[in-house]
Amino acid sequence: MIVKHLDQLIGTSAEVDTPGWTSRRFVLKSDGMGYSVHDTVIKAGANLEMEYRNHLETVYCVEGEGEIEDIATGEVHPIRPGTLYALNRNDRHYLRANKGTHMRMVCVFNPPLTGFEVHDETGAYPLITDEN
Ligand code: 9YT
């Protein structure tokens, strides 16, 4: 059984900080679960273009407010605590946190991330950030 607290991840290699987001990886490929689980903070004002070509991702917002834009259709969906989105078509998207509030998201990836995607995150393209 794997039991962890967020406190145990902070400041370790399981915590990855970038200009637009900080992610704490609870479960990774090496844990053998078949998926990975992340507690990810999208920084206030961040505007991230992402496309996970090789992974399916489901994201559940537990804090903050922002929006997701489906780049293929231009549709924009507001995000607030309780909103879930599932990128069932590896959808290319912009993820934006409103100015003045970070968003905290619980993310699940299938297949799992290895944890080594940090600087070469296949298909994920963080682009523009401000207010960091
Ligand atoms: C919200 C979101 O796309 N999170 C992705 C997880 C994060 N980029 C990570 O742990 O690499």
mmCIF file of C-alpha atoms and ligand atoms in Angstrom:
data_model
loop_
_atom_site.group_PDB
_atom_site.id
_atom_site.type_symbol
_atom_site.label_atom_id
_atom_site.label_comp_id
_atom_site.label_asym_id
_atom_site.label_seq_id
_atom_site.Cartn_x
_atom_site.Cartn_y
_atom_site.Cartn_z
ATOM 1 C CA MET A 1 0.000 0.000 0.000
ATOM 2 C CA ILE A 2 1.203 3.469 -0.858
ATOM 3 C CA VAL A 3 0.318 6.218 1.603
ATOM 4 C CA LYS A 4 1.717 9.717 1.206
ATOM 5 C CA HIS A 5 1.068 13.224 2.429
ATOM 6 C CA LEU A 6 1.706 16.318 0.334
ATOM 7 C CA ASP A 7 4.180 17.487 3.002
ATOM 8 C CA GLN A 8 6.448 14.586 2.045
ATOM 9 C CA LEU A 9 6.658 15.736 -1.590
ATOM 10 C CA ILE A 10 7.406 19.428 -1.066
ATOM 11 C CA GLY A 11 11.035 20.234 -1.850
ATOM 12 C CA THR A 12 11.786 16.779 -3.269
ATOM 13 C CA SER A 13 12.193 15.636 -6.873
ATOM 14 C CA ALA A 14 8.479 14.846 -6.812
ATOM 15 C CA GLU A 15 7.799 18.582 -6.790
ATOM 16 C CA VAL A 16 8.433 20.318 -10.098
ATOM 17 C CA ASP A 17 8.263 24.089 -10.429
ATOM 18 C CA THR A 18 7.983 25.961 -13.719
ATOM 19 C CA PRO A 19 7.099 29.587 -14.488
ATOM 20 C CA GLY A 20 3.423 28.705 -15.043
ATOM 21 C CA TRP A 21 2.799 25.784 -12.717
ATOM 22 C CA THR A 22 4.070 23.735 -9.823
ATOM 23 C CA SER A 23 3.235 20.048 -9.730
ATOM 24 C CA ARG A 24 3.503 17.576 -6.925
ATOM 25 C CA ARG A 25 3.564 14.030 -8.254
ATOM 26 C CA PHE A 26 1.975 11.546 -5.866
ATOM 27 C CA VAL A 27 1.874 8.492 -8.093
ATOM 28 C CA LEU A 28 4.181 7.923 -11.053
ATOM 29 C CA LYS A 29 4.872 5.129 -13.513
ATOM 30 C CA SER A 30 7.367 3.526 -11.143
ATOM 31 C CA ASP A 31 4.536 2.932 -8.669
ATOM 32 C CA GLY A 32 3.031 0.435 -11.116
ATOM 33 C CA MET A 33 -0.541 1.682 -10.931
ATOM 34 C CA GLY A 34 -1.018 2.270 -14.648
ATOM 35 C CA TYR A 35 -1.763 5.966 -14.152
ATOM 36 C CA SER A 36 -0.104 8.927 -12.460
ATOM 37 C CA VAL A 37 -1.688 11.336 -9.983
ATOM 38 C CA HIS A 38 -0.589 14.939 -9.548
ATOM 39 C CA ASP A 39 -1.539 17.874 -7.339
ATOM 40 C CA THR A 40 -0.837 20.764 -9.688
ATOM 41 C CA VAL A 41 -0.987 24.480 -8.969
ATOM 42 C CA ILE A 42 -1.544 26.696 -12.005
ATOM 43 C CA LYS A 43 -0.098 30.057 -11.069
ATOM 44 C CA ALA A 44 -2.244 33.189 -11.030
ATOM 45 C CA GLY A 45 -2.494 34.763 -14.456
ATOM 46 C CA ALA A 46 -0.828 31.825 -16.221
ATOM 47 C CA ASN A 47 -1.902 31.071 -19.770
ATOM 48 C CA LEU A 48 -0.578 27.663 -20.789
ATOM 49 C CA GLU A 49 -0.848 26.068 -24.198
ATOM 50 C CA MET A 50 -0.787 22.317 -23.814
ATOM 51 C CA GLU A 51 -1.217 19.233 -25.904
ATOM 52 C CA TYR A 52 -0.518 15.851 -24.392
ATOM 53 C CA ARG A 53 -0.202 13.856 -27.575
ATOM 54 C CA ASN A 54 0.788 10.665 -25.846
ATOM 55 C CA HIS A 55 -1.297 10.810 -22.705
ATOM 56 C CA LEU A 56 -4.931 11.035 -21.719
ATOM 57 C CA GLU A 57 -5.428 13.441 -18.834
ATOM 58 C CA THR A 58 -8.319 14.105 -16.468
ATOM 59 C CA VAL A 59 -8.212 17.207 -14.292
ATOM 60 C CA TYR A 60 -10.373 18.134 -11.306
ATOM 61 C CA CYS A 61 -10.277 21.678 -9.920
ATOM 62 C CA VAL A 62 -10.298 21.958 -6.143
ATOM 63 C CA GLU A 63 -9.226 25.611 -5.700
ATOM 64 C CA GLY A 64 -9.264 28.828 -7.704
ATOM 65 C CA GLU A 65 -10.873 29.951 -10.927
ATOM 66 C CA GLY A 66 -9.930 30.105 -14.567
ATOM 67 C CA GLU A 67 -10.886 28.634 -17.909
ATOM 68 C CA ILE A 68 -9.968 26.084 -20.523
ATOM 69 C CA GLU A 69 -10.138 26.791 -24.242
ATOM 70 C CA ASP A 70 -10.454 23.985 -26.759
ATOM 71 C CA ILE A 71 -8.109 25.214 -29.477
ATOM 72 C CA ALA A 72 -9.769 23.096 -32.172
ATOM 73 C CA THR A 73 -13.201 24.646 -31.644
ATOM 74 C CA GLY A 74 -12.480 27.902 -29.826
ATOM 75 C CA GLU A 75 -14.930 26.853 -27.088
ATOM 76 C CA VAL A 76 -14.091 28.325 -23.688
ATOM 77 C CA HIS A 77 -15.252 26.598 -20.496
ATOM 78 C CA PRO A 78 -15.033 28.301 -17.103
ATOM 79 C CA ILE A 79 -13.274 26.365 -14.346
ATOM 80 C CA ARG A 80 -14.024 26.634 -10.640
ATOM 81 C CA PRO A 81 -13.801 24.202 -7.725
ATOM 82 C CA GLY A 82 -15.838 21.165 -8.714
ATOM 83 C CA THR A 83 -15.126 21.440 -12.453
ATOM 84 C CA LEU A 84 -13.598 18.399 -14.125
ATOM 85 C CA TYR A 85 -12.276 18.147 -17.656
ATOM 86 C CA ALA A 86 -11.091 15.014 -19.431
ATOM 87 C CA LEU A 87 -8.910 15.376 -22.521
ATOM 88 C CA ASN A 88 -10.295 12.260 -24.136
ATOM 89 C CA ARG A 89 -9.034 13.271 -27.577
ATOM 90 C CA ASN A 90 -5.599 14.490 -26.494
ATOM 91 C CA ASP A 91 -7.201 17.872 -26.993
ATOM 92 C CA ARG A 92 -4.916 20.811 -27.608
ATOM 93 C CA HIS A 93 -5.919 23.527 -25.182
ATOM 94 C CA TYR A 94 -5.160 26.718 -23.346
ATOM 95 C CA LEU A 95 -5.433 26.498 -19.579
ATOM 96 C CA ARG A 96 -5.742 29.851 -17.853
ATOM 97 C CA ALA A 97 -5.850 30.802 -14.201
ATOM 98 C CA ASN A 98 -7.557 34.095 -13.525
ATOM 99 C CA LYS A 99 -5.397 36.980 -12.429
ATOM 100 C CA GLY A 100 -5.088 37.124 -8.678
ATOM 101 C CA THR A 101 -5.929 33.463 -8.052
ATOM 102 C CA HIS A 102 -4.006 30.262 -8.585
ATOM 103 C CA MET A 103 -5.900 27.120 -9.522
ATOM 104 C CA ARG A 104 -5.223 23.856 -7.768
ATOM 105 C CA MET A 105 -5.932 20.766 -9.835
ATOM 106 C CA VAL A 106 -5.855 17.040 -9.200
ATOM 107 C CA CYS A 107 -4.591 15.461 -12.432
ATOM 108 C CA VAL A 108 -4.553 11.835 -13.559
ATOM 109 C CA PHE A 109 -2.532 10.666 -16.566
ATOM 110 C CA ASN A 110 -2.874 7.477 -18.551
ATOM 111 C CA PRO A 111 -0.310 6.219 -19.362
ATOM 112 C CA PRO A 112 1.432 7.454 -16.231
ATOM 113 C CA LEU A 113 4.109 10.113 -16.362
ATOM 114 C CA THR A 114 7.543 8.826 -15.441
ATOM 115 C CA GLY A 115 8.542 12.054 -13.708
ATOM 116 C CA PHE A 116 11.328 12.653 -16.218
ATOM 117 C CA GLU A 117 9.116 14.719 -18.520
ATOM 118 C CA VAL A 118 10.021 17.802 -16.480
ATOM 119 C CA HIS A 119 11.991 19.731 -19.078
ATOM 120 C CA ASP A 120 10.911 17.760 -22.089
ATOM 121 C CA GLU A 121 7.277 17.132 -21.373
ATOM 122 C CA THR A 122 6.199 15.387 -24.533
ATOM 123 C CA GLY A 123 3.471 17.369 -26.134
ATOM 124 C CA ALA A 124 3.051 19.894 -23.332
ATOM 125 C CA TYR A 125 3.950 23.444 -24.208
ATOM 126 C CA PRO A 126 3.815 25.976 -21.413
ATOM 127 C CA LEU A 127 3.895 29.293 -23.249
ATOM 128 C CA ILE A 128 3.004 32.547 -21.595
ATOM 129 C CA THR A 129 2.869 33.456 -17.952
ATOM 130 C CA ASP A 130 2.592 36.623 -16.000
ATOM 131 C CA GLU A 131 1.991 37.562 -12.395
ATOM 132 C CA ASN A 132 4.352 34.847 -11.300
HETATM 133 C C1 9YT B 1 -3.273 20.850 -15.120
HETATM 134 C C2 9YT B 1 -2.239 20.078 -15.848
HETATM 135 O O1 9YT B 1 -2.217 20.026 -17.045
HETATM 136 N N1 9YT B 1 -1.348 19.427 -15.102
HETATM 137 C C3 9YT B 1 -0.348 18.645 -15.702
HETATM 138 C C4 9YT B 1 0.550 18.010 -14.703
HETATM 139 C C5 9YT B 1 1.831 18.704 -14.633
HETATM 140 N N2 9YT B 1 2.124 19.396 -15.860
HETATM 141 C C6 9YT B 1 2.912 17.709 -14.291
HETATM 142 O O2 9YT B 1 2.875 17.117 -13.237
HETATM 143 O O3 9YT B 1 3.813 17.562 -15.127
#
